[in-house]
């Protein structure tokens, strides 16, 4: 392998991780897929590769789809709601509205309901603007089949997540206000921030105590968070000794709880067109907090 071959892979590495993460919803699996893509790239006859970007995208897409199929049964039998693995993201991701929304936990939850093919096609087309011909080559399907998959995926996603331009400053302010109200146990302040039909999703994976079903309704969600402010300890950590930070998580502000040398939980909010909190995602499964604990911020915007 020449230095130039290594440089080409390094040039597209962020893109490859960004594609794999959106298809899989887990950073660890996405990293494994990128590593496997590196091995395939190393063993390939690169002199016969006319378009390195398209070639690498094809490798990653197929590896990611295969891995997604292999883990679907585990996700179907998961203890409680299955949520994506949160990651730290750079300011570049947050600055791009399309990039931020496409990697938000709320969007990844919607993508989880698509088939592996539909999910891959949607990511490559809607986020990274690959042509239908490029996608057909990447997923090894005919172009008409790809167009049909893209249409199904687009309708499915838009029905479950209507698009509107979310202002980053508004979301930052809402997150900070939510944090203040939740940690202070102020139910009235929480109620002002929550949409009437707000849904709280908690992912403990059976490893830590969390709600096993979605909690729905402003009053119920507010009471749940107000109750968290009362105990002196959570998972063996004194609440008074926890550090709570607002950090860039999946393209927007997220709340990170740390203590006793580990990340304890990550919370992200999803707002409606009126700036009210319509969904709360609370990830506390320690197996899903490694990417946050590692401290690496990913640039996974939609630029190609």
GROMACS .gro file of C-alpha atoms in nm:
model
  304
    1UNK     CA    1   0.000   0.000   0.000
    2UNK     CA    2   0.137   0.341  -0.099
    3UNK     CA    3   0.129   0.655   0.110
    4UNK     CA    4  -0.125   0.794  -0.136
    5UNK     CA    5  -0.358   0.498  -0.076
    6UNK     CA    6  -0.344   0.563   0.297
    7UNK     CA    7  -0.406   0.933   0.240
    8UNK     CA    8  -0.714   0.857   0.028
    9UNK     CA    9  -0.866   0.642   0.302
   10UNK     CA   10  -0.785   0.904   0.566
   11UNK     CA   11  -0.947   1.171   0.346
   12UNK     CA   12  -1.278   0.985   0.345
   13UNK     CA   13  -1.264   0.834   0.692
   14UNK     CA   14  -1.501   1.093   0.846
   15UNK     CA   15  -1.748   1.035   0.564
   16UNK     CA   16  -1.730   0.658   0.611
   17UNK     CA   17  -1.790   0.682   0.985
   18UNK     CA   18  -2.075   0.929   0.928
   19UNK     CA   19  -2.248   0.690   0.687
   20UNK     CA   20  -2.192   0.382   0.904
   21UNK     CA   21  -2.306   0.554   1.224
   22UNK     CA   22  -2.631   0.676   1.070
   23UNK     CA   23  -2.704   0.328   0.932
   24UNK     CA   24  -2.618   0.146   1.256
   25UNK     CA   25  -2.695   0.395   1.534
   26UNK     CA   26  -2.397   0.282   1.740
   27UNK     CA   27  -2.049   0.433   1.742
   28UNK     CA   28  -1.874   0.109   1.835
   29UNK     CA   29  -2.027  -0.081   1.542
   30UNK     CA   30  -1.957   0.210   1.306
   31UNK     CA   31  -1.590   0.212   1.410
   32UNK     CA   32  -1.572  -0.164   1.351
   33UNK     CA   33  -1.724  -0.122   1.005
   34UNK     CA   34  -1.474   0.152   0.914
   35UNK     CA   35  -1.190  -0.071   1.033
   36UNK     CA   36  -1.321  -0.360   0.823
   37UNK     CA   37  -1.346  -0.122   0.526
   38UNK     CA   38  -0.980  -0.035   0.578
   39UNK     CA   39  -0.884  -0.404   0.556
   40UNK     CA   40  -1.086  -0.445   0.236
   41UNK     CA   41  -0.932  -0.128   0.091
   42UNK     CA   42  -0.586  -0.254   0.181
   43UNK     CA   43  -0.645  -0.587   0.006
   44UNK     CA   44  -0.817  -0.445  -0.303
   45UNK     CA   45  -0.665  -0.387  -0.644
   46UNK     CA   46  -0.673  -0.011  -0.604
   47UNK     CA   47  -0.532   0.049  -0.952
   48UNK     CA   48  -0.869  -0.066  -1.088
   49UNK     CA   49  -1.067   0.178  -0.869
   50UNK     CA   50  -1.186   0.473  -1.076
   51UNK     CA   51  -1.371   0.656  -0.795
   52UNK     CA   52  -1.229   0.593  -0.448
   53UNK     CA   53  -1.514   0.772  -0.269
   54UNK     CA   54  -1.785   0.567  -0.439
   55UNK     CA   55  -1.585   0.247  -0.392
   56UNK     CA   56  -1.537   0.307  -0.018
   57UNK     CA   57  -1.899   0.411   0.023
   58UNK     CA   58  -2.004   0.081  -0.135
   59UNK     CA   59  -1.783  -0.118   0.104
   60UNK     CA   60  -1.909   0.065   0.412
   61UNK     CA   61  -2.275   0.054   0.310
   62UNK     CA   62  -2.271  -0.321   0.256
   63UNK     CA   63  -2.072  -0.390   0.573
   64UNK     CA   64  -2.310  -0.170   0.773
   65UNK     CA   65  -2.622  -0.335   0.628
   66UNK     CA   66  -2.482  -0.681   0.704
   67UNK     CA   67  -2.402  -0.583   1.061
   68UNK     CA   68  -2.743  -0.419   1.106
   69UNK     CA   69  -2.916  -0.738   0.997
   70UNK     CA   70  -2.706  -0.939   1.242
   71UNK     CA   71  -2.793  -0.722   1.543
   72UNK     CA   72  -3.163  -0.668   1.474
   73UNK     CA   73  -3.273  -0.968   1.679
   74UNK     CA   74  -3.078  -0.843   1.982
   75UNK     CA   75  -3.245  -0.505   1.952
   76UNK     CA   76  -3.589  -0.665   1.925
   77UNK     CA   77  -3.530  -0.854   2.252
   78UNK     CA   78  -3.362  -0.560   2.428
   79UNK     CA   79  -3.470  -0.486   2.787
   80UNK     CA   80  -3.679  -0.168   2.766
   81UNK     CA   81  -3.663   0.086   2.482
   82UNK     CA   82  -3.358   0.061   2.255
   83UNK     CA   83  -3.199   0.400   2.189
   84UNK     CA   84  -2.899   0.485   1.971
   85UNK     CA   85  -2.554   0.530   2.120
   86UNK     CA   86  -2.487   0.903   2.169
   87UNK     CA   87  -2.167   1.064   2.042
   88UNK     CA   88  -1.993   1.397   2.086
   89UNK     CA   89  -2.008   1.607   1.770
   90UNK     CA   90  -1.821   1.912   1.647
   91UNK     CA   91  -1.957   2.260   1.590
   92UNK     CA   92  -1.949   2.194   1.215
   93UNK     CA   93  -2.218   1.930   1.255
   94UNK     CA   94  -2.439   2.157   1.465
   95UNK     CA   95  -2.400   2.448   1.221
   96UNK     CA   96  -2.549   2.247   0.935
   97UNK     CA   97  -2.923   2.210   0.993
   98UNK     CA   98  -2.953   1.901   0.772
   99UNK     CA   99  -2.649   1.739   0.930
  100UNK     CA  100  -2.764   1.809   1.284
  101UNK     CA  101  -3.114   1.674   1.230
  102UNK     CA  102  -2.999   1.367   1.040
  103UNK     CA  103  -2.779   1.256   1.329
  104UNK     CA  104  -3.008   1.354   1.617
  105UNK     CA  105  -3.119   1.073   1.846
  106UNK     CA  106  -3.478   1.143   1.746
  107UNK     CA  107  -3.398   1.089   1.378
  108UNK     CA  108  -3.190   0.778   1.449
  109UNK     CA  109  -3.486   0.634   1.642
  110UNK     CA  110  -3.704   0.686   1.333
  111UNK     CA  111  -3.439   0.534   1.104
  112UNK     CA  112  -3.436   0.229   1.330
  113UNK     CA  113  -3.786   0.144   1.201
  114UNK     CA  114  -3.664   0.117   0.838
  115UNK     CA  115  -3.528  -0.196   0.674
  116UNK     CA  116  -3.147  -0.208   0.638
  117UNK     CA  117  -3.176  -0.134   0.266
  118UNK     CA  118  -3.418   0.157   0.314
  119UNK     CA  119  -3.204   0.300   0.588
  120UNK     CA  120  -2.888   0.285   0.378
  121UNK     CA  121  -3.058   0.437   0.075
  122UNK     CA  122  -3.213   0.714   0.282
  123UNK     CA  123  -2.881   0.804   0.445
  124UNK     CA  124  -2.685   0.804   0.119
  125UNK     CA  125  -2.952   1.000  -0.072
  126UNK     CA  126  -3.109   1.240   0.177
  127UNK     CA  127  -2.804   1.317   0.391
  128UNK     CA  128  -2.506   1.280   0.159
  129UNK     CA  129  -2.676   1.350  -0.175
  130UNK     CA  130  -2.533   1.051  -0.360
  131UNK     CA  131  -2.693   0.997  -0.699
  132UNK     CA  132  -2.930   0.705  -0.749
  133UNK     CA  133  -2.674   0.545  -0.980
  134UNK     CA  134  -2.405   0.573  -0.710
  135UNK     CA  135  -2.639   0.430  -0.447
  136UNK     CA  136  -2.742   0.143  -0.673
  137UNK     CA  137  -2.378   0.049  -0.712
  138UNK     CA  138  -2.316   0.089  -0.338
  139UNK     CA  139  -2.603  -0.133  -0.221
  140UNK     CA  140  -2.585  -0.368  -0.520
  141UNK     CA  141  -2.943  -0.314  -0.636
  142UNK     CA  142  -3.093  -0.185  -0.960
  143UNK     CA  143  -3.151   0.188  -0.990
  144UNK     CA  144  -3.534   0.148  -1.008
  145UNK     CA  145  -3.523  -0.062  -0.690
  146UNK     CA  146  -3.318   0.207  -0.518
  147UNK     CA  147  -3.562   0.478  -0.624
  148UNK     CA  148  -3.852   0.277  -0.481
  149UNK     CA  149  -3.664   0.217  -0.155
  150UNK     CA  150  -3.582   0.588  -0.132
  151UNK     CA  151  -3.948   0.681  -0.186
  152UNK     CA  152  -4.069   0.439   0.083
  153UNK     CA  153  -3.806   0.554   0.329
  154UNK     CA  154  -3.872   0.923   0.265
  155UNK     CA  155  -4.248   0.886   0.318
  156UNK     CA  156  -4.193   0.680   0.633
  157UNK     CA  157  -3.946   0.925   0.785
  158UNK     CA  158  -4.141   1.239   0.697
  159UNK     CA  159  -4.462   1.090   0.840
  160UNK     CA  160  -4.289   1.028   1.174
  161UNK     CA  161  -4.060   1.331   1.180
  162UNK     CA  162  -4.200   1.637   0.998
  163UNK     CA  163  -3.923   1.873   0.900
  164UNK     CA  164  -3.888   2.229   1.024
  165UNK     CA  165  -3.582   2.446   1.065
  166UNK     CA  166  -3.475   2.416   1.427
  167UNK     CA  167  -3.288   2.716   1.563
  168UNK     CA  168  -2.973   2.603   1.748
  169UNK     CA  169  -2.987   2.896   1.993
  170UNK     CA  170  -3.347   2.813   2.083
  171UNK     CA  171  -3.256   2.450   2.146
  172UNK     CA  172  -2.957   2.554   2.359
  173UNK     CA  173  -3.178   2.780   2.571
  174UNK     CA  174  -3.448   2.513   2.604
  175UNK     CA  175  -3.190   2.255   2.713
  176UNK     CA  176  -3.045   2.486   2.977
  177UNK     CA  177  -3.390   2.575   3.109
  178UNK     CA  178  -3.489   2.210   3.117
  179UNK     CA  179  -3.173   2.121   3.308
  180UNK     CA  180  -3.234   2.396   3.563
  181UNK     CA  181  -3.595   2.294   3.619
  182UNK     CA  182  -3.523   1.920   3.632
  183UNK     CA  183  -3.231   1.941   3.874
  184UNK     CA  184  -3.428   2.183   4.090
  185UNK     CA  185  -3.732   1.956   4.100
  186UNK     CA  186  -3.952   2.242   3.973
  187UNK     CA  187  -4.256   2.069   3.821
  188UNK     CA  188  -4.425   2.397   3.724
  189UNK     CA  189  -4.118   2.515   3.532
  190UNK     CA  190  -4.092   2.177   3.360
  191UNK     CA  191  -4.458   2.187   3.263
  192UNK     CA  192  -4.403   2.520   3.087
  193UNK     CA  193  -4.129   2.365   2.874
  194UNK     CA  194  -4.301   2.039   2.781
  195UNK     CA  195  -4.547   1.979   2.499
  196UNK     CA  196  -4.871   1.818   2.624
  197UNK     CA  197  -4.793   1.490   2.445
  198UNK     CA  198  -4.421   1.482   2.528
  199UNK     CA  199  -4.268   1.133   2.543
  200UNK     CA  200  -3.976   1.026   2.762
  201UNK     CA  201  -3.766   0.734   2.639
  202UNK     CA  202  -3.522   0.581   2.889
  203UNK     CA  203  -3.258   0.324   2.795
  204UNK     CA  204  -3.099   0.131   3.078
  205UNK     CA  205  -3.063  -0.192   2.885
  206UNK     CA  206  -3.135  -0.392   3.198
  207UNK     CA  207  -2.801  -0.273   3.337
  208UNK     CA  208  -2.936   0.021   3.539
  209UNK     CA  209  -3.283   0.099   3.664
  210UNK     CA  210  -3.489   0.290   3.409
  211UNK     CA  211  -3.850   0.295   3.289
  212UNK     CA  212  -3.917  -0.010   3.072
  213UNK     CA  213  -4.184   0.166   2.867
  214UNK     CA  214  -4.210   0.517   2.721
  215UNK     CA  215  -4.355   0.773   2.961
  216UNK     CA  216  -4.613   0.995   2.791
  217UNK     CA  217  -4.770   1.327   2.891
  218UNK     CA  218  -4.634   1.651   3.033
  219UNK     CA  219  -4.754   1.590   3.388
  220UNK     CA  220  -4.614   1.238   3.406
  221UNK     CA  221  -4.279   1.329   3.251
  222UNK     CA  222  -4.242   1.636   3.475
  223UNK     CA  223  -4.318   1.428   3.784
  224UNK     CA  224  -4.063   1.165   3.676
  225UNK     CA  225  -3.783   1.420   3.647
  226UNK     CA  226  -3.886   1.601   3.963
  227UNK     CA  227  -3.859   1.267   4.142
  228UNK     CA  228  -3.501   1.225   4.023
  229UNK     CA  229  -3.400   1.540   4.208
  230UNK     CA  230  -3.496   1.395   4.545
  231UNK     CA  231  -3.270   1.090   4.601
  232UNK     CA  232  -2.926   1.152   4.746
  233UNK     CA  233  -2.761   0.888   4.527
  234UNK     CA  234  -2.807   0.749   4.178
  235UNK     CA  235  -2.635   0.427   4.075
  236UNK     CA  236  -2.410   0.452   4.377
  237UNK     CA  237  -2.301   0.810   4.309
  238UNK     CA  238  -2.387   1.099   4.540
  239UNK     CA  239  -2.601   1.345   4.347
  240UNK     CA  240  -2.415   1.632   4.512
  241UNK     CA  241  -2.089   1.496   4.368
  242UNK     CA  242  -2.211   1.467   4.010
  243UNK     CA  243  -2.095   1.703   3.739
  244UNK     CA  244  -2.365   1.807   3.494
  245UNK     CA  245  -2.260   1.962   3.162
  246UNK     CA  246  -2.431   2.076   2.845
  247UNK     CA  247  -2.221   1.946   2.555
  248UNK     CA  248  -2.265   1.907   2.177
  249UNK     CA  249  -2.429   1.564   2.143
  250UNK     CA  250  -2.545   1.430   1.806
  251UNK     CA  251  -2.552   1.769   1.641
  252UNK     CA  252  -2.719   1.962   1.923
  253UNK     CA  253  -2.694   2.039   2.293
  254UNK     CA  254  -2.716   1.743   2.527
  255UNK     CA  255  -2.696   1.699   2.904
  256UNK     CA  256  -2.415   1.478   3.034
  257UNK     CA  257  -2.406   1.350   3.393
  258UNK     CA  258  -2.068   1.232   3.522
  259UNK     CA  259  -1.946   1.116   3.861
  260UNK     CA  260  -1.714   0.865   4.027
  261UNK     CA  261  -1.491   0.875   3.721
  262UNK     CA  262  -1.757   0.766   3.472
  263UNK     CA  263  -2.037   0.895   3.252
  264UNK     CA  264  -2.366   0.814   3.425
  265UNK     CA  265  -2.628   0.929   3.175
  266UNK     CA  266  -2.687   1.142   2.866
  267UNK     CA  267  -3.010   1.328   2.792
  268UNK     CA  268  -3.111   1.495   2.467
  269UNK     CA  269  -3.427   1.687   2.385
  270UNK     CA  270  -3.633   1.712   2.069
  271UNK     CA  271  -3.837   2.030   2.015
  272UNK     CA  272  -4.152   2.092   1.814
  273UNK     CA  273  -4.213   2.389   1.584
  274UNK     CA  274  -4.321   2.596   1.887
  275UNK     CA  275  -3.996   2.534   2.078
  276UNK     CA  276  -4.159   2.298   2.329
  277UNK     CA  277  -3.996   1.971   2.431
  278UNK     CA  278  -4.179   1.694   2.246
  279UNK     CA  279  -3.937   1.406   2.318
  280UNK     CA  280  -3.671   1.331   2.578
  281UNK     CA  281  -3.410   1.060   2.524
  282UNK     CA  282  -3.230   0.941   2.836
  283UNK     CA  283  -2.946   0.692   2.780
  284UNK     CA  284  -2.808   0.537   3.099
  285UNK     CA  285  -2.695   0.194   2.977
  286UNK     CA  286  -2.321   0.203   3.057
  287UNK     CA  287  -2.251  -0.003   2.743
  288UNK     CA  288  -2.372   0.291   2.533
  289UNK     CA  289  -2.176   0.567   2.703
  290UNK     CA  290  -1.827   0.470   2.592
  291UNK     CA  291  -1.820   0.711   2.299
  292UNK     CA  292  -1.903   1.002   2.531
  293UNK     CA  293  -1.653   0.888   2.794
  294UNK     CA  294  -1.384   0.860   2.525
  295UNK     CA  295  -1.412   1.233   2.460
  296UNK     CA  296  -1.365   1.220   2.081
  297UNK     CA  297  -1.579   1.472   1.895
  298UNK     CA  298  -1.689   1.355   1.549
  299UNK     CA  299  -1.735   1.576   1.246
  300UNK     CA  300  -2.018   1.389   1.076
  301UNK     CA  301  -2.185   1.666   0.879
  302UNK     CA  302  -2.340   1.593   0.539
  303UNK     CA  303  -2.054   1.745   0.335
  304UNK     CA  304  -1.905   1.499   0.088
   0.00000   0.00000   0.00000
